[in-house]
Short mmCIF file of C-alpha atoms in Angstrom, two decimals:
data_model
loop_
_atom_site.label_atom_id
_atom_site.label_comp_id
_atom_site.label_asym_id
_atom_site.label_seq_id
_atom_site.Cartn_x
_atom_site.Cartn_y
_atom_site.Cartn_z
CA MET G 1 0.00 0.00 0.00
CA PRO G 2 1.46 3.41 -0.91
CA ASP G 3 2.62 5.63 1.97
CA ASP G 4 0.72 8.65 0.61
CA PRO G 5 -2.61 8.73 2.53
CA LEU G 6 -4.38 9.90 -0.62
CA SER G 7 -3.06 6.91 -2.60
CA ALA G 8 -4.13 3.28 -2.57
CA ALA G 9 -4.04 0.12 -4.61
CA LEU G 10 -6.56 -0.02 -7.44
CA THR G 11 -9.84 -1.73 -6.65
CA TRP G 12 -10.81 -4.85 -8.57
CA GLY G 13 -13.49 -2.89 -10.40
CA GLN G 14 -11.01 -0.18 -11.36
CA ARG G 15 -8.47 -2.75 -12.56
CA ALA G 16 -11.06 -4.62 -14.59
CA ILE G 17 -12.20 -1.51 -16.46
CA LEU G 18 -8.62 -0.29 -16.96
CA GLY G 19 -7.80 -3.62 -18.61
CA THR G 20 -10.57 -3.07 -21.15
CA ILE G 21 -9.60 0.57 -21.68
CA ASP G 22 -6.02 -0.53 -22.33
CA ASP G 23 -7.22 -3.09 -24.89
CA LEU G 24 -9.26 -0.53 -26.84
CA GLY G 25 -6.75 2.32 -26.71
CA PRO G 26 -8.00 5.28 -28.79
CA LYS G 27 -11.40 3.57 -29.20
CA ALA G 28 -11.99 3.38 -25.44
CA ASN G 29 -14.64 6.11 -25.49
CA TYR G 30 -17.24 3.31 -25.60
CA PHE G 31 -16.55 3.11 -21.86
CA THR G 32 -17.34 6.77 -21.33
CA ILE G 33 -20.90 7.22 -20.09
CA ARG G 34 -22.84 10.26 -21.30
CA ARG G 35 -25.69 11.93 -19.47
CA VAL G 36 -27.83 15.06 -19.86
CA LEU G 37 -29.40 16.44 -16.68
CA PRO G 38 -31.83 19.37 -16.35
CA LEU G 39 -30.58 21.44 -13.42
CA PRO G 40 -32.64 22.92 -10.58
CA THR G 41 -31.00 26.31 -11.07
CA GLY G 42 -29.50 28.40 -13.86
CA ASP G 43 -27.09 30.21 -11.53
CA GLU G 44 -23.58 29.32 -12.75
CA ASP G 45 -21.89 29.97 -9.41
CA ARG G 46 -24.43 27.77 -7.67
CA ILE G 47 -23.94 25.00 -10.24
CA ARG G 48 -20.16 25.08 -9.85
CA ARG G 49 -20.48 25.00 -6.08
CA MET G 50 -22.83 22.05 -6.40
CA LEU G 51 -20.34 20.14 -8.58
CA ARG G 52 -17.44 20.92 -6.23
CA ASP G 53 -19.53 19.56 -3.37
CA LEU G 54 -20.27 16.42 -5.36
CA ALA G 55 -16.55 15.77 -5.96
CA ARG G 56 -15.78 16.42 -2.27
CA GLU G 57 -18.32 13.76 -1.32
CA HIS G 58 -17.17 11.13 -3.82
CA GLU G 59 -13.43 10.59 -4.22
CA SER G 60 -13.86 8.59 -7.43
CA LEU G 61 -14.67 11.84 -9.30
CA ARG G 62 -11.23 13.27 -8.47
CA THR G 63 -9.11 10.13 -8.70
CA ILE G 64 -6.33 9.62 -11.23
CA VAL G 65 -4.10 6.64 -12.05
CA VAL G 66 -0.40 6.76 -11.12
CA ARG G 67 2.11 4.35 -12.62
CA SER G 68 5.37 3.69 -10.77
CA GLY G 69 7.78 0.83 -11.38
CA GLY G 70 5.29 -1.13 -13.47
CA THR G 71 2.54 -0.86 -10.81
CA ARG G 72 -0.55 1.31 -11.11
CA THR G 73 -2.26 2.87 -8.11
CA GLN G 74 -5.07 5.33 -7.54
CA ARG G 75 -4.50 8.81 -6.16
CA VAL G 76 -7.17 11.23 -4.93
CA LEU G 77 -6.77 14.87 -5.95
CA ASP G 78 -7.73 17.72 -3.65
CA GLU G 79 -10.41 19.06 -5.98
CA GLY G 80 -12.51 17.77 -8.85
CA PRO G 81 -13.03 19.52 -12.20
CA VAL G 82 -15.58 22.29 -12.71
CA PRO G 83 -17.12 23.41 -16.02
CA ALA G 84 -16.01 26.48 -17.94
CA ALA G 85 -18.36 29.32 -18.81
CA ALA G 86 -21.87 28.23 -19.74
CA GLU G 87 -22.87 27.81 -23.37
CA GLU G 88 -25.58 30.42 -23.89
CA LEU G 89 -28.32 29.57 -26.40
CA ALA G 90 -30.33 31.90 -28.58
CA HIS G 91 -34.08 32.26 -28.22
CA GLY G 92 -35.89 29.14 -29.41
CA GLU G 93 -32.91 26.76 -29.22
CA ASP G 94 -33.57 23.51 -27.37
CA ALA G 95 -31.18 23.23 -24.40
CA VAL G 96 -31.63 19.47 -23.90
CA ARG G 97 -31.00 18.72 -27.57
CA ARG G 98 -27.93 20.93 -27.58
CA ALA G 99 -26.67 19.32 -24.35
CA ARG G 100 -26.87 15.87 -25.96
CA VAL G 101 -24.53 17.07 -28.71
CA THR G 102 -22.24 18.62 -26.12
CA ALA G 103 -22.17 15.42 -24.04
CA ALA G 104 -21.24 13.42 -27.15
CA ASN G 105 -18.42 15.88 -27.85
CA LEU G 106 -17.19 15.60 -24.26
CA ALA G 107 -17.08 11.81 -24.57
CA GLU G 108 -15.45 11.66 -27.99
CA THR G 109 -11.87 11.71 -26.73
CA PRO G 110 -10.99 8.94 -24.24
CA PHE G 111 -9.82 10.10 -20.81
CA ASP G 112 -6.12 10.18 -20.04
CA LEU G 113 -6.59 8.99 -16.49
CA THR G 114 -2.95 9.59 -15.59
CA VAL G 115 -3.49 13.36 -15.67
CA GLU G 116 -7.24 13.99 -15.93
CA PRO G 117 -10.00 13.34 -13.38
CA PRO G 118 -12.54 10.90 -14.84
CA ILE G 119 -15.45 13.31 -15.33
CA ARG G 120 -16.12 16.24 -17.67
CA TYR G 121 -18.92 18.78 -17.40
CA SER G 122 -20.44 21.51 -19.52
CA ILE G 123 -23.35 23.84 -18.72
CA VAL G 124 -25.86 24.64 -21.47
CA ARG G 125 -28.22 27.49 -20.63
CA ALA G 126 -31.39 28.29 -22.52
CA HIS G 127 -32.43 31.83 -23.40
CA ASP G 128 -34.98 31.78 -20.54
CA GLY G 129 -32.25 30.97 -17.99
CA ASP G 130 -32.98 27.26 -17.50
CA ALA G 131 -29.79 25.18 -17.46
CA VAL G 132 -28.89 21.65 -18.51
CA LEU G 133 -25.73 19.81 -17.50
CA ALA G 134 -23.90 17.74 -20.11
CA LEU G 135 -21.47 15.28 -18.61
CA ALA G 136 -19.16 12.48 -19.63
CA VAL G 137 -17.93 10.03 -17.00
CA SER G 138 -15.27 7.37 -17.44
CA HIS G 139 -16.33 3.88 -16.41
CA PHE G 140 -13.22 4.01 -14.20
CA ALA G 141 -15.12 6.41 -11.90
CA ALA G 142 -18.58 4.89 -11.98
CA ASP G 143 -20.60 2.05 -13.42
CA ALA G 144 -24.19 2.74 -14.52
CA TYR G 145 -25.57 2.09 -11.02
CA ALA G 146 -23.09 4.51 -9.43
CA LEU G 147 -23.92 7.15 -12.02
CA SER G 148 -27.61 6.89 -11.10
CA LEU G 149 -26.59 7.71 -7.51
CA LEU G 150 -24.67 10.74 -8.73
CA THR G 151 -27.50 12.11 -10.87
CA ARG G 152 -29.97 11.89 -7.99
CA ARG G 153 -27.46 13.58 -5.69
CA ILE G 154 -26.95 16.45 -8.14
CA GLY G 155 -30.66 17.22 -7.92
CA ARG G 156 -30.60 17.27 -4.12
CA LEU G 157 -27.44 19.37 -3.91
CA GLY G 158 -28.92 21.97 -6.23
CA GLY G 159 -31.81 22.71 -3.90
CA GLY G 160 -34.79 24.61 -5.28
CA ASP G 161 -35.12 27.96 -7.00
CA ASP G 162 -37.37 29.10 -4.17
CA GLY G 163 -34.32 30.01 -2.07
CA ALA G 164 -34.37 26.84 0.02
CA GLU G 165 -31.03 26.09 1.66
CA ARG G 166 -28.85 23.56 -0.12
CA PRO G 167 -28.13 20.30 1.71
CA SER G 168 -24.69 20.30 3.31
CA VAL G 169 -21.89 18.16 1.93
CA GLN G 170 -22.34 14.61 3.18
CA THR G 171 -19.63 12.43 4.64
CA VAL G 172 -19.44 9.28 2.52
CA ASP G 173 -17.88 6.50 4.57
CA TRP G 174 -17.13 4.01 1.80
CA GLN G 175 -14.72 5.28 -0.85
CA PRO G 176 -12.56 3.44 -3.43
CA ARG G 177 -9.56 3.50 -1.08
CA MET G 178 -11.59 1.63 1.55
CA GLN G 179 -12.83 -0.80 -1.11
CA ALA G 180 -9.23 -1.56 -2.12
CA ALA G 181 -8.28 -2.28 1.49
CA ALA G 182 -11.23 -4.66 1.91
CA GLU G 183 -10.22 -6.54 -1.24
CA ALA G 184 -6.79 -7.26 0.26
CA ALA G 185 -8.34 -9.49 2.96
CA ARG G 186 -8.00 -13.30 2.99
CA SER G 187 -11.73 -13.72 2.38
CA ALA G 188 -11.29 -11.82 -0.88
CA GLU G 189 -8.61 -14.32 -1.96
CA ARG G 190 -11.15 -17.13 -1.55
CA ARG G 191 -13.54 -15.24 -3.82
CA THR G 192 -10.87 -15.20 -6.52
CA GLU G 193 -10.27 -18.93 -6.11
CA ARG G 194 -13.97 -19.62 -6.71
CA ALA G 195 -13.98 -17.33 -9.76
CA VAL G 196 -10.98 -19.17 -11.24
CA GLU G 197 -12.84 -22.48 -10.85
CA ARG G 198 -15.91 -21.07 -12.61
CA TRP G 199 -14.02 -19.52 -15.51
CA THR G 200 -11.97 -22.68 -16.04
CA LYS G 201 -15.11 -24.83 -16.13
CA VAL G 202 -17.10 -22.60 -18.49
CA LEU G 203 -14.21 -21.98 -20.90
CA ALA G 204 -13.57 -25.73 -21.07
CA ALA G 205 -17.22 -26.35 -21.95
CA ALA G 206 -17.44 -23.54 -24.52
CA ALA G 207 -17.29 -24.49 -28.19
CA ALA G 208 -13.74 -23.10 -28.51
CA PRO G 209 -11.60 -20.42 -26.87
CA GLN G 210 -13.06 -17.16 -28.09
CA THR G 211 -10.82 -14.36 -29.27
CA LEU G 212 -11.73 -11.23 -31.18
CA ASP G 213 -10.00 -10.12 -34.34
CA ALA G 214 -10.57 -6.42 -33.80
CA ARG G 215 -8.93 -5.18 -37.01
CA PRO G 216 -8.92 -1.59 -35.68
CA GLY G 217 -9.84 1.08 -38.17
CA GLU G 218 -11.25 -1.28 -40.77
CA ARG G 219 -14.89 -0.20 -40.49
CA ALA G 220 -16.32 2.59 -38.35
CA ASP G 221 -19.67 0.76 -38.22
CA ARG G 222 -18.49 -2.77 -37.44
CA PHE G 223 -20.39 -2.83 -34.11
CA VAL G 224 -24.00 -1.64 -34.27
CA GLU G 225 -26.53 -1.19 -31.44
CA TRP G 226 -30.32 -1.07 -31.52
CA SER G 227 -32.90 -0.75 -28.75
CA LEU G 228 -36.46 -1.99 -28.35
CA GLU G 229 -38.80 -0.47 -25.77
CA SER G 230 -42.16 -1.97 -24.90
CA ALA G 231 -44.65 -1.89 -22.05
CA ASP G 232 -46.21 -5.10 -23.38
CA VAL G 233 -42.89 -6.94 -23.15
CA GLN G 234 -42.45 -5.62 -19.63
CA ASP G 235 -45.88 -6.95 -18.64
CA ALA G 236 -45.15 -10.31 -20.28
CA THR G 237 -41.80 -10.79 -18.52
CA GLU G 238 -43.37 -9.91 -15.16
CA ARG G 239 -46.11 -12.50 -15.68
CA SER G 240 -43.59 -15.19 -16.60
CA ALA G 241 -41.41 -14.27 -13.62
CA GLN G 242 -44.34 -14.48 -11.20
CA ARG G 243 -45.39 -17.88 -12.53
CA THR G 244 -41.85 -19.31 -12.40
CA GLN G 245 -40.95 -17.50 -9.14
CA THR G 246 -37.81 -16.08 -10.74
CA SER G 247 -37.26 -12.55 -12.09
CA PRO G 248 -37.99 -10.62 -15.31
CA ALA G 249 -34.23 -10.57 -15.97
CA SER G 250 -34.05 -14.37 -15.82
CA VAL G 251 -36.93 -14.63 -18.28
CA VAL G 252 -35.17 -12.28 -20.71
CA LEU G 253 -31.89 -14.13 -20.18
CA ALA G 254 -33.57 -17.44 -20.99
CA VAL G 255 -34.90 -16.08 -24.30
CA TRP G 256 -31.47 -14.60 -25.02
CA CYS G 257 -29.97 -18.07 -24.50
CA LEU G 258 -32.50 -19.59 -26.93
CA THR G 259 -31.66 -16.86 -29.45
CA ILE G 260 -27.90 -17.48 -29.18
CA ALA G 261 -28.42 -21.24 -29.50
CA MET G 262 -30.58 -20.68 -32.59
CA LEU G 263 -28.02 -18.34 -34.19
CA ASP G 264 -25.05 -20.62 -33.39
CA GLY G 265 -26.76 -23.98 -33.96
CA ARG G 266 -25.75 -25.33 -30.53
CA ASP G 267 -27.54 -26.90 -27.56
CA ASP G 268 -25.34 -25.24 -24.96
CA VAL G 269 -24.64 -21.54 -24.58
CA ALA G 270 -21.65 -19.96 -22.89
CA LEU G 271 -22.07 -16.31 -22.06
CA THR G 272 -20.75 -13.63 -19.74
CA LEU G 273 -22.96 -11.90 -17.17
CA ILE G 274 -22.20 -8.51 -15.65
CA SER G 275 -22.25 -8.96 -11.87
CA GLY G 276 -23.24 -5.68 -10.21
CA ASN G 277 -21.85 -6.66 -6.77
CA ARG G 278 -24.18 -4.30 -4.87
CA HIS G 279 -25.17 -6.49 -1.93
CA ARG G 280 -24.23 -4.65 1.27
CA ASP G 281 -25.55 -1.25 2.35
CA ARG G 282 -22.11 0.30 1.90
CA GLU G 283 -22.00 -1.00 -1.67
CA ARG G 284 -25.46 0.25 -2.53
CA GLY G 285 -24.30 3.79 -1.74
CA TYR G 286 -20.81 3.43 -3.22
CA VAL G 287 -19.76 5.58 -6.17
CA GLY G 288 -17.15 3.64 -8.07
CA PRO G 289 -16.97 0.65 -10.43
CA LEU G 290 -17.95 -2.62 -8.75
CA ALA G 291 -19.35 -4.55 -11.73
CA GLN G 292 -17.25 -7.45 -13.04
CA ASP G 293 -17.65 -10.16 -15.66
CA THR G 294 -18.72 -13.66 -14.64
CA PRO G 295 -19.35 -16.58 -17.05
CA MET G 296 -22.21 -19.07 -17.10
CA LEU G 297 -23.19 -22.07 -19.19
CA ALA G 298 -26.82 -22.76 -20.13
CA ARG G 299 -27.76 -26.13 -21.58
CA LEU G 300 -30.93 -26.25 -23.63
CA SER G 301 -33.57 -28.73 -22.56
CA ARG G 302 -36.76 -29.84 -24.24
CA GLY G 303 -40.12 -29.33 -22.62
CA GLN G 304 -41.70 -26.42 -20.79
CA PHE G 305 -40.08 -23.01 -21.12
CA ASP G 306 -40.90 -22.34 -17.44
CA ASP G 307 -38.57 -25.17 -16.41
CA PHE G 308 -35.83 -23.75 -18.63
CA VAL G 309 -36.28 -20.31 -17.02
CA ARG G 310 -35.86 -21.83 -13.55
CA ASN G 311 -32.67 -23.60 -14.64
CA VAL G 312 -31.26 -20.41 -16.16
CA HIS G 313 -32.21 -18.47 -13.04
CA ARG G 314 -30.35 -20.93 -10.82
CA GLU G 315 -27.24 -20.91 -13.03
CA ALA G 316 -27.25 -17.11 -13.17
CA LEU G 317 -27.47 -16.78 -9.38
CA ASN G 318 -24.49 -19.11 -9.01
CA ALA G 319 -22.56 -17.12 -11.59
CA TYR G 320 -23.33 -13.79 -9.90
CA ALA G 321 -22.11 -15.23 -6.59
CA ASP G 322 -18.68 -15.80 -8.21
CA GLY G 323 -18.58 -12.38 -9.87
CA ARG G 324 -16.12 -10.62 -7.58
CA TYR G 325 -12.42 -11.40 -7.88
CA ASP G 326 -8.90 -10.07 -8.46
CA PRO G 327 -8.72 -9.62 -12.28
CA ALA G 328 -4.94 -10.01 -12.45
CA ALA G 329 -4.96 -13.20 -10.38
CA LEU G 330 -7.70 -14.62 -12.60
CA ALA G 331 -5.82 -13.76 -15.78
CA ASN G 332 -2.64 -15.34 -14.43
CA ALA G 333 -4.49 -18.50 -13.38
CA LEU G 334 -5.96 -18.81 -16.87
CA GLY G 335 -2.59 -18.55 -18.53
CA ALA G 336 -1.84 -14.86 -19.13
CA VAL G 337 1.76 -14.32 -20.23
CA ASP G 338 2.16 -10.66 -19.24
CA ASP G 339 0.77 -8.22 -16.68
CA SER G 340 -2.65 -8.09 -18.33
CA VAL G 341 -5.75 -8.15 -16.12
CA ARG G 342 -7.81 -9.63 -18.96
CA PRO G 343 -8.21 -13.41 -19.34
CA PRO G 344 -6.28 -14.72 -22.38
CA SER G 345 -9.54 -16.15 -23.72
CA LYS G 346 -13.05 -15.13 -22.80
CA VAL G 347 -16.71 -15.56 -23.59
CA LEU G 348 -17.68 -12.76 -25.97
CA THR G 349 -21.49 -12.97 -25.69
CA PHE G 350 -22.77 -10.82 -22.83
CA PHE G 351 -25.90 -10.10 -20.80
CA ASN G 352 -26.40 -7.24 -18.35
CA ASP G 353 -29.39 -6.80 -16.05
CA ALA G 354 -29.14 -3.00 -15.69
CA ARG G 355 -32.60 -2.36 -14.26
CA GLY G 356 -31.23 -1.06 -10.94
CA ALA G 357 -29.25 1.64 -12.76
CA HIS G 358 -32.34 3.18 -14.36
CA PRO G 359 -34.97 4.13 -11.76
CA ALA G 360 -38.59 4.43 -12.76
CA SER G 361 -39.38 7.56 -14.72
CA THR G 362 -42.34 9.86 -14.17
CA ALA G 363 -42.83 10.12 -17.92
CA GLY G 364 -46.02 8.86 -19.54
CA ARG G 365 -46.49 5.24 -20.48
CA PRO G 366 -44.58 4.36 -23.68
CA PRO G 367 -46.18 2.72 -26.70
CA ALA G 368 -47.59 -0.69 -25.81
CA GLY G 369 -46.11 -2.36 -28.86
CA PRO G 370 -42.34 -2.55 -29.39
CA ALA G 371 -40.63 0.67 -30.49
CA LEU G 372 -37.31 0.09 -32.28
CA ARG G 373 -34.48 2.62 -32.51
CA ARG G 374 -30.93 2.52 -33.83
CA ILE G 375 -28.61 3.79 -31.09
CA GLY G 376 -25.13 3.97 -32.55
CA GLN G 377 -22.07 2.33 -34.03
CA TRP G 378 -18.45 1.66 -33.02
CA ALA G 379 -15.30 0.60 -34.85
CA GLN G 380 -13.74 -1.56 -32.15
CA LEU G 381 -14.98 -3.36 -29.01
CA ASP G 382 -13.98 -6.41 -26.99
CA LEU G 383 -17.21 -8.37 -27.47
CA GLN G 384 -19.34 -9.96 -30.16
CA ARG G 385 -22.93 -9.77 -28.84
CA PHE G 386 -24.26 -7.84 -25.86
CA LEU G 387 -27.87 -7.70 -24.62
CA VAL G 388 -28.75 -5.15 -21.92
CA LEU G 389 -32.06 -5.13 -20.02
CA GLN G 390 -33.18 -1.74 -18.66
CA GLN G 391 -36.23 -0.55 -16.76
CA ILE G 392 -37.56 2.77 -18.06
CA GLY G 393 -40.65 3.72 -16.07
CA PRO G 394 -43.34 1.11 -16.79
CA SER G 395 -41.43 -0.13 -19.82
CA CYS G 396 -38.80 -2.74 -20.55
CA ARG G 397 -35.96 -1.67 -22.84
CA LEU G 398 -33.71 -4.19 -24.58
CA ARG G 399 -30.45 -2.95 -26.08
CA LEU G 400 -28.66 -5.27 -28.50
CA LEU G 401 -25.09 -4.57 -29.61
CA VAL G 402 -23.68 -6.92 -32.24
CA ASP G 403 -20.49 -7.45 -34.22
CA THR G 404 -21.76 -7.21 -37.79
CA ASP G 405 -19.11 -9.71 -38.88
CA LEU G 406 -21.43 -12.23 -37.15
CA VAL G 407 -24.88 -10.76 -37.81
CA ALA G 408 -25.61 -8.35 -40.66
CA ALA G 409 -26.50 -4.85 -39.47
CA GLU G 410 -29.94 -4.93 -41.10
CA ARG G 411 -30.82 -8.11 -39.19
CA ILE G 412 -30.20 -6.73 -35.70
CA PRO G 413 -33.68 -5.12 -35.36
CA ILE G 414 -35.21 -8.33 -36.74
CA VAL G 415 -33.54 -10.35 -33.97
CA LEU G 416 -34.77 -7.85 -31.35
CA ALA G 417 -38.32 -7.97 -32.68
CA ALA G 418 -38.21 -11.78 -32.67
CA MET G 419 -37.10 -11.80 -29.04
CA ALA G 420 -39.96 -9.46 -28.13
CA ASP G 421 -42.44 -11.83 -29.78
CA ALA G 422 -40.94 -14.80 -27.94
CA LEU G 423 -41.13 -13.03 -24.57
CA THR G 424 -44.76 -12.12 -25.21
CA ALA G 425 -45.63 -15.67 -26.29
CA ALA G 426 -44.02 -17.08 -23.14
CA ALA G 427 -46.26 -15.04 -20.83
CA ASP G 428 -49.03 -17.66 -20.74
CA GLY G 429 -46.74 -20.69 -20.78
CA THR G 430 -45.28 -22.52 -23.76
CA THR G 431 -42.51 -24.93 -24.73
CA VAL G 432 -38.85 -24.43 -25.55
CA GLU G 433 -39.46 -26.05 -28.94
CA ARG G 434 -42.23 -23.59 -29.87
CA LEU G 435 -40.19 -20.53 -28.90
CA THR G 436 -37.14 -21.82 -30.74
CA ARG G 437 -39.25 -22.35 -33.86
CA MET G 438 -40.69 -18.81 -33.51
CA LEU G 439 -37.18 -17.38 -33.33
CA GLU G 440 -36.03 -19.41 -36.33
CA VAL G 441 -38.96 -18.29 -38.48
CA ALA G 442 -38.79 -14.62 -37.40
CA CYS G 443 -35.02 -14.32 -37.72
CA GLY G 444 -35.20 -15.94 -41.14
CA SER G 445 -37.44 -13.14 -42.42
CA ARG G 446 -35.96 -10.31 -44.44
CA GLU G 447 -37.85 -7.37 -42.94
CA VAL G 448 -38.99 -6.11 -39.57
CA PRO G 449 -42.76 -6.79 -39.31
CA GLN G 450 -44.88 -3.82 -40.38
CA ASP G 451 -46.53 -3.47 -36.97
CA ARG G 452 -43.20 -2.47 -35.39
CA ARG G 453 -42.87 1.22 -34.66
CA THR G 454 -39.42 2.51 -35.58
CA MET G 455 -38.33 5.60 -33.73
#
């Protein structure tokens, strides 16, 4: 442990995300999270004070990476960054729309975490004085759950425009330096041992060691992401979860497994789950990256889909239980030949239950039927397929990111629509065979059905 009281070893979550950032190099901006937040005040001084208070509360927002003698550590700076002068808009310009562009610009260049705190802000102020905050946050500082804590805290720190006193700066007991110290305990070593056993077992059962030929710079649109949002799908997954006594995420994961098996022509599916690791009270209020990858293997079975959901649910719970470990120790145990914290081979199909990172919205109910939208594209990533489940108010949102070397870009919305149909069909009980056939027929079609609303 460094002698400097403001320095500490990197946490496992920090090391895991740094490994991915290292792999992607100049394309690492995929791991920069963008947000646009309407502010409770348009007073620039008040906004800056609010953001200074936020960084004083949460050390992760003012932490940089220091390399010395081949070892990287974290170091907490005295102050966090504050935005420059506000961007003033002309009459009639939309501040939220402009802030989205600004946030994208802030996120375009990856963070140099050796010199720059892992968060950037910009204030966009409408002609009427209302202000919107555009921000870009490195995954090194916060995962999606932690960022949801920050956005709620920004609203409370801002107070109201009625002159009400701002809440005082809170003392946050659990910071990344404390997390790093806890991970040095003997009990944490046992966690890593269990993770090594799991990874070894799943990789051995996978079809073949999976590696990604990234070919950086070949195509700017190699990786394409679409989303599907539907209140009907949300209702259907809740009904299936209640009947099977599992969870909506396990129902979606089960259909994702059937989809992967259908696309790959296999009866077993190896995939990587994102383990949130937010179990204790101190972790539920912790701002910093805790999420880590954990693999699972699902074997298809004939018969009732409900039974398959229960099996997937059980396997996922076991995988999540092994989802906290020392990334470098894992990589070494799996045969890494250098100081990498990434396993030398991995499972490149992912699933993330991100519902806890997106609290219910007060917005009106979305369209009942699925609404499809193309989200974006990337030139280089360290995955092949990634399905994310989000909760947006009363709606379920599925986000599917795919390497178009595996699935043609125009077929990604077709796969999403087919999954939505399968989830809806499963609500009243059905068989694995029927759902698999539905997916085969739908994914074999050339167009998205006409009743889909494309946004």
